[in-house]
mmCIF file of C-alpha atoms in Angstrom:
data_model
loop_
_atom_site.group_PDB
_atom_site.id
_atom_site.type_symbol
_atom_site.label_atom_id
_atom_site.label_comp_id
_atom_site.label_asym_id
_atom_site.label_seq_id
_atom_site.Cartn_x
_atom_site.Cartn_y
_atom_site.Cartn_z
ATOM 1 C CA LYS A 1156 -32.325 -51.428 46.908
ATOM 2 C CA GLN A 1157 -30.933 -48.119 45.720
ATOM 3 C CA GLU A 1158 -32.360 -45.079 47.488
ATOM 4 C CA VAL A 1159 -31.706 -41.547 46.316
ATOM 5 C CA THR A 1160 -32.308 -38.510 48.508
ATOM 6 C CA GLN A 1161 -32.189 -34.889 47.488
ATOM 7 C CA ILE A 1162 -31.781 -31.980 49.863
ATOM 8 C CA PRO A 1163 -33.260 -29.424 50.111
ATOM 9 C CA ALA A 1164 -36.711 -30.225 48.773
ATOM 10 C CA ALA A 1165 -37.216 -26.579 47.861
ATOM 11 C CA LEU A 1166 -34.950 -23.578 47.620
ATOM 12 C CA SER A 1167 -35.676 -19.906 46.945
ATOM 13 C CA VAL A 1168 -32.793 -17.538 46.246
ATOM 14 C CA PRO A 1169 -32.288 -14.030 44.856
ATOM 15 C CA GLU A 1170 -30.919 -13.650 41.374
ATOM 16 C CA GLY A 1171 -27.133 -13.774 41.144
ATOM 17 C CA GLU A 1172 -26.592 -16.086 44.076
ATOM 18 C CA ASN A 1173 -24.424 -19.193 43.806
ATOM 19 C CA LEU A 1174 -26.121 -22.307 45.103
ATOM 20 C CA VAL A 1175 -25.573 -26.000 45.761
ATOM 21 C CA LEU A 1176 -28.056 -28.832 45.399
ATOM 22 C CA ASN A 1177 -27.332 -32.110 47.141
ATOM 23 C CA CYS A 1178 -28.002 -35.701 46.191
ATOM 24 C CA SER A 1179 -27.104 -38.796 48.209
ATOM 25 C CA PHE A 1180 -27.419 -42.491 47.441
ATOM 26 C CA THR A 1181 -27.113 -45.767 49.278
ATOM 27 C CA ASP A 1182 -25.548 -48.105 46.726
ATOM 28 C CA SER A 1183 -22.018 -47.255 45.568
ATOM 29 C CA ALA A 1184 -22.181 -49.734 42.666
ATOM 30 C CA ILE A 1185 -23.089 -47.139 40.089
ATOM 31 C CA TYR A 1186 -22.347 -46.668 36.440
ATOM 32 C CA ASN A 1187 -23.327 -43.060 35.895
ATOM 33 C CA LEU A 1188 -24.984 -40.159 37.626
ATOM 34 C CA GLN A 1189 -27.208 -37.785 35.686
ATOM 35 C CA TRP A 1190 -28.593 -34.425 36.702
ATOM 36 C CA PHE A 1191 -31.812 -33.350 35.019
ATOM 37 C CA ARG A 1192 -33.930 -30.256 34.904
ATOM 38 C CA GLN A 1193 -37.752 -30.512 34.819
ATOM 39 C CA ASP A 1194 -39.948 -27.545 34.049
ATOM 40 C CA PRO A 1195 -43.615 -27.705 35.134
ATOM 41 C CA GLY A 1196 -45.620 -30.063 32.931
ATOM 42 C CA LYS A 1197 -42.575 -30.844 30.827
ATOM 43 C CA GLY A 1198 -40.142 -33.680 30.306
ATOM 44 C CA LEU A 1199 -36.668 -34.128 31.698
ATOM 45 C CA THR A 1200 -33.743 -32.257 30.190
ATOM 46 C CA SER A 1201 -30.363 -33.875 30.793
ATOM 47 C CA LEU A 1202 -27.897 -31.342 32.194
ATOM 48 C CA LEU A 1203 -24.785 -33.295 33.107
ATOM 49 C CA LEU A 1204 -23.637 -36.903 33.243
ATOM 50 C CA ILE A 1205 -20.767 -38.061 35.454
ATOM 51 C CA GLN A 1206 -19.287 -41.483 34.946
ATOM 52 C CA SER A 1207 -18.402 -43.496 38.038
ATOM 53 C CA SER A 1208 -14.688 -43.015 37.315
ATOM 54 C CA GLN A 1209 -15.021 -39.227 37.178
ATOM 55 C CA ARG A 1210 -15.081 -36.666 39.974
ATOM 56 C CA GLU A 1211 -16.867 -33.806 38.255
ATOM 57 C CA GLN A 1212 -18.348 -32.399 35.076
ATOM 58 C CA THR A 1213 -18.912 -28.810 34.022
ATOM 59 C CA SER A 1214 -21.252 -27.192 31.536
ATOM 60 C CA GLY A 1215 -21.443 -23.414 31.489
ATOM 61 C CA ARG A 1216 -22.587 -22.194 34.907
ATOM 62 C CA LEU A 1217 -23.240 -25.746 36.112
ATOM 63 C CA ASN A 1218 -20.757 -27.989 37.867
ATOM 64 C CA ALA A 1219 -21.604 -31.450 39.157
ATOM 65 C CA SER A 1220 -19.357 -33.456 41.447
ATOM 66 C CA LEU A 1221 -19.386 -37.084 42.502
ATOM 67 C CA ASP A 1222 -17.959 -38.677 45.646
ATOM 68 C CA LYS A 1223 -18.676 -42.397 45.549
ATOM 69 C CA SER A 1224 -17.045 -43.088 48.910
ATOM 70 C CA SER A 1225 -19.476 -40.822 50.728
ATOM 71 C CA GLY A 1226 -22.392 -41.590 48.435
ATOM 72 C CA ARG A 1227 -22.916 -37.992 47.392
ATOM 73 C CA SER A 1228 -23.231 -35.739 44.397
ATOM 74 C CA THR A 1229 -23.663 -31.994 44.279
ATOM 75 C CA LEU A 1230 -24.865 -29.662 41.560
ATOM 76 C CA TYR A 1231 -23.389 -26.191 41.790
ATOM 77 C CA ILE A 1232 -25.130 -23.374 39.933
ATOM 78 C CA ALA A 1233 -23.161 -20.161 39.595
ATOM 79 C CA ALA A 1234 -24.705 -16.715 39.254
ATOM 80 C CA SER A 1235 -28.274 -18.002 39.286
ATOM 81 C CA GLN A 1236 -30.870 -16.468 36.964
ATOM 82 C CA PRO A 1237 -34.704 -16.483 37.025
ATOM 83 C CA GLY A 1238 -34.588 -18.799 34.016
ATOM 84 C CA ASP A 1239 -32.899 -21.403 36.221
ATOM 85 C CA SER A 1240 -36.167 -21.823 38.151
ATOM 86 C CA ALA A 1241 -37.202 -25.460 37.775
ATOM 87 C CA THR A 1242 -37.068 -28.784 39.581
ATOM 88 C CA TYR A 1243 -33.644 -30.416 39.535
ATOM 89 C CA LEU A 1244 -33.463 -34.199 39.667
ATOM 90 C CA CYS A 1245 -30.517 -36.481 40.179
ATOM 91 C CA ALA A 1246 -30.614 -40.065 38.978
ATOM 92 C CA TRP A 1247 -28.285 -43.007 39.376
ATOM 93 C CA GLU A 1248 -27.729 -45.638 36.743
ATOM 94 C CA THR A 1249 -26.896 -48.728 38.768
ATOM 95 C CA SER A 1250 -27.871 -51.873 36.944
ATOM 96 C CA GLY A 1251 -26.600 -50.688 33.599
ATOM 97 C CA SER A 1252 -30.083 -49.811 32.480
ATOM 98 C CA ARG A 1253 -32.527 -48.294 34.908
ATOM 99 C CA LEU A 1254 -32.223 -44.812 36.348
ATOM 100 C CA THR A 1255 -33.217 -44.400 40.003
ATOM 101 C CA PHE A 1256 -34.396 -40.860 40.675
ATOM 102 C CA GLY A 1257 -34.468 -38.623 43.696
ATOM 103 C CA GLU A 1258 -37.541 -36.593 44.533
ATOM 104 C CA GLY A 1259 -35.968 -33.412 43.250
ATOM 105 C CA THR A 1260 -35.177 -29.936 44.492
ATOM 106 C CA GLN A 1261 -37.622 -27.236 43.433
ATOM 107 C CA LEU A 1262 -35.563 -24.109 42.762
ATOM 108 C CA THR A 1263 -36.991 -20.604 42.530
ATOM 109 C CA VAL A 1264 -34.682 -17.749 41.542
ATOM 110 C CA ASN A 1265 -36.258 -14.402 42.281
ATOM 111 C CA PRO A 1266 -35.483 -11.368 40.114
ATOM 112 C CA GLU B 963 -30.680 -31.389 18.077
ATOM 113 C CA PRO B 964 -32.496 -34.758 17.799
ATOM 114 C CA GLU B 965 -35.335 -35.295 20.246
ATOM 115 C CA VAL B 966 -37.501 -38.039 21.635
ATOM 116 C CA THR B 967 -41.106 -37.329 20.669
ATOM 117 C CA GLN B 968 -44.189 -38.674 22.419
ATOM 118 C CA THR B 969 -47.824 -38.750 21.397
ATOM 119 C CA PRO B 970 -50.391 -37.894 22.531
ATOM 120 C CA SER B 971 -49.411 -35.180 24.981
ATOM 121 C CA HIS B 972 -52.568 -35.855 26.998
ATOM 122 C CA GLN B 973 -54.776 -38.958 27.006
ATOM 123 C CA VAL B 974 -58.054 -39.233 28.890
ATOM 124 C CA THR B 975 -59.493 -42.730 29.182
ATOM 125 C CA GLN B 976 -62.267 -44.487 31.045
ATOM 126 C CA MET B 977 -61.207 -46.974 33.674
ATOM 127 C CA GLY B 978 -60.986 -50.476 32.264
ATOM 128 C CA GLN B 979 -60.064 -49.341 28.755
ATOM 129 C CA GLU B 980 -56.786 -50.050 27.000
ATOM 130 C CA VAL B 981 -54.379 -47.267 26.056
ATOM 131 C CA ILE B 982 -51.343 -47.161 23.811
ATOM 132 C CA LEU B 983 -48.718 -44.509 24.387
ATOM 133 C CA ARG B 984 -46.397 -43.813 21.501
ATOM 134 C CA CYS B 985 -42.789 -42.713 21.311
ATOM 135 C CA VAL B 986 -40.336 -42.010 18.535
ATOM 136 C CA PRO B 987 -36.824 -42.396 19.970
ATOM 137 C CA ILE B 988 -33.743 -40.630 18.629
ATOM 138 C CA SER B 989 -32.908 -42.326 15.360
ATOM 139 C CA ASN B 990 -29.450 -43.735 16.122
ATOM 140 C CA HIS B 991 -30.340 -44.909 19.630
ATOM 141 C CA LEU B 992 -30.879 -48.601 20.259
ATOM 142 C CA TYR B 993 -31.948 -48.652 23.916
ATOM 143 C CA PHE B 994 -35.424 -47.549 24.894
ATOM 144 C CA TYR B 995 -37.112 -46.955 28.216
ATOM 145 C CA TRP B 996 -40.429 -46.091 29.814
ATOM 146 C CA TYR B 997 -40.728 -44.247 33.106
ATOM 147 C CA ARG B 998 -43.723 -42.830 34.907
ATOM 148 C CA GLN B 999 -44.266 -40.031 37.381
ATOM 149 C CA ILE B 1000 -47.391 -39.989 39.521
ATOM 150 C CA LEU B 1001 -48.313 -36.426 40.478
ATOM 151 C CA GLY B 1002 -46.114 -35.215 43.325
ATOM 152 C CA GLN B 1003 -43.986 -38.362 43.366
ATOM 153 C CA LYS B 1004 -40.625 -39.525 42.035
ATOM 154 C CA VAL B 1005 -39.948 -40.543 38.479
ATOM 155 C CA GLU B 1006 -40.062 -44.358 38.467
ATOM 156 C CA PHE B 1007 -38.487 -46.807 36.054
ATOM 157 C CA LEU B 1008 -40.873 -49.181 34.286
ATOM 158 C CA VAL B 1009 -38.978 -51.047 31.593
ATOM 159 C CA SER B 1010 -35.975 -51.032 29.285
ATOM 160 C CA PHE B 1011 -35.925 -52.551 25.808
ATOM 161 C CA TYR B 1012 -33.138 -53.571 23.472
ATOM 162 C CA ASN B 1013 -32.916 -55.709 20.371
ATOM 163 C CA ASN B 1014 -36.658 -56.313 20.342
ATOM 164 C CA GLU B 1015 -36.877 -57.656 23.841
ATOM 165 C CA ILE B 1016 -37.227 -56.441 27.389
ATOM 166 C CA SER B 1017 -33.826 -56.162 29.058
ATOM 167 C CA GLU B 1018 -35.056 -55.094 32.479
ATOM 168 C CA LYS B 1019 -38.381 -54.339 34.144
ATOM 169 C CA SER B 1020 -39.460 -53.055 37.515
ATOM 170 C CA GLU B 1021 -41.984 -54.552 39.903
ATOM 171 C CA ILE B 1022 -44.490 -51.993 38.606
ATOM 172 C CA PHE B 1023 -44.333 -53.471 35.107
ATOM 173 C CA ASP B 1024 -46.734 -56.384 35.589
ATOM 174 C CA ASP B 1025 -48.940 -58.277 33.123
ATOM 175 C CA GLN B 1026 -51.070 -55.183 32.635
ATOM 176 C CA PHE B 1027 -48.216 -53.558 30.713
ATOM 177 C CA SER B 1028 -46.497 -54.442 27.471
ATOM 178 C CA VAL B 1029 -44.025 -52.764 25.141
ATOM 179 C CA GLU B 1030 -43.458 -53.139 21.452
ATOM 180 C CA ARG B 1031 -41.365 -51.757 18.648
ATOM 181 C CA PRO B 1032 -43.827 -52.288 15.796
ATOM 182 C CA ASP B 1033 -41.603 -50.748 13.122
ATOM 183 C CA GLY B 1034 -38.205 -49.123 12.746
ATOM 184 C CA SER B 1035 -39.148 -45.866 14.406
ATOM 185 C CA ASN B 1036 -41.931 -46.266 16.985
ATOM 186 C CA PHE B 1037 -41.776 -47.640 20.510
ATOM 187 C CA THR B 1038 -45.080 -48.168 22.301
ATOM 188 C CA LEU B 1039 -46.336 -48.804 25.816
ATOM 189 C CA LYS B 1040 -49.690 -50.573 26.085
ATOM 190 C CA ILE B 1041 -51.665 -50.525 29.312
ATOM 191 C CA ARG B 1042 -54.551 -52.970 29.448
ATOM 192 C CA SER B 1043 -57.607 -52.632 31.660
ATOM 193 C CA THR B 1044 -56.552 -49.266 33.051
ATOM 194 C CA LYS B 1045 -57.053 -48.395 36.708
ATOM 195 C CA LEU B 1046 -57.412 -45.044 38.458
ATOM 196 C CA GLU B 1047 -53.919 -45.421 39.897
ATOM 197 C CA ASP B 1048 -52.433 -45.612 36.400
ATOM 198 C CA SER B 1049 -52.996 -41.859 36.108
ATOM 199 C CA ALA B 1050 -49.531 -40.354 35.731
ATOM 200 C CA MET B 1051 -47.067 -38.759 33.353
ATOM 201 C CA TYR B 1052 -45.410 -41.420 31.231
ATOM 202 C CA PHE B 1053 -41.971 -40.624 29.849
ATOM 203 C CA CYS B 1054 -40.165 -42.379 27.053
ATOM 204 C CA ALA B 1055 -36.377 -42.227 26.862
ATOM 205 C CA SER B 1056 -33.694 -43.520 24.558
ATOM 206 C CA SER B 1057 -29.946 -43.860 24.677
ATOM 207 C CA ARG B 1058 -26.852 -45.444 23.271
ATOM 208 C CA PRO B 1059 -25.504 -48.385 25.295
ATOM 209 C CA PRO B 1060 -26.171 -48.080 29.059
ATOM 210 C CA GLY B 1061 -23.138 -48.015 31.305
ATOM 211 C CA SER B 1062 -21.304 -45.799 28.845
ATOM 212 C CA ASN B 1063 -20.960 -42.057 29.044
ATOM 213 C CA GLN B 1064 -24.119 -41.485 27.061
ATOM 214 C CA PRO B 1065 -27.107 -39.961 28.821
ATOM 215 C CA GLN B 1066 -30.690 -41.076 28.505
ATOM 216 C CA HIS B 1067 -32.726 -38.538 26.536
ATOM 217 C CA PHE B 1068 -36.334 -38.030 27.564
ATOM 218 C CA GLY B 1069 -39.454 -36.973 25.720
ATOM 219 C CA ASP B 1070 -41.920 -34.401 27.038
ATOM 220 C CA GLY B 1071 -44.226 -37.142 28.295
ATOM 221 C CA THR B 1072 -47.837 -38.206 27.918
ATOM 222 C CA ARG B 1073 -50.183 -37.186 30.691
ATOM 223 C CA LEU B 1074 -52.563 -40.118 31.209
ATOM 224 C CA SER B 1075 -55.782 -39.403 33.082
ATOM 225 C CA ILE B 1076 -58.009 -42.342 34.009
ATOM 226 C CA LEU B 1077 -61.606 -41.451 34.861
#
């Protein structure tokens, strides 16, 4: 059974700092990895999707990497801003349909 | 940009009653999903749906649950005989074919409160 772990559970940083969120998984038979953002009481906003054949994806200040051999993905956020404060979730698509989610990292960027 | 829309945003129901949660997926998507998130816990997969039938379901999705695409635009989740532990946020998602490079797009969710 696929297990997804995210570290740290919570992170508080000053504005402008670069930061890395970590996600690890137990089953290397994946199709895609998605990173999401969730604001309090809201739905999930897809940030980046990495296919299993890819190593990384970039969108603006966000960069996500994938290392299947070690069972890890990282989300790098450059020059963090208070508006980046949210919970960040990673999710693996393994069976070609379902997404298996981690518990998330709650990020607070302080002005 | 097209969105997945869910109604209602909040549903309060007495235990034992039936509820129907509604979703309008993105119009050119053919794969539909329901997930739930109990307060303070992970987002959990419930069911995926394609071509008018369930393609995959989790162990959570028992006989209490059913899904339907009653017309060309709506996708519904019915929960019969609700229990206190059904209280959660329920998210609908849609996508193009899974296993491709297309992400699943999520709605804002329905908060279901069982009293």
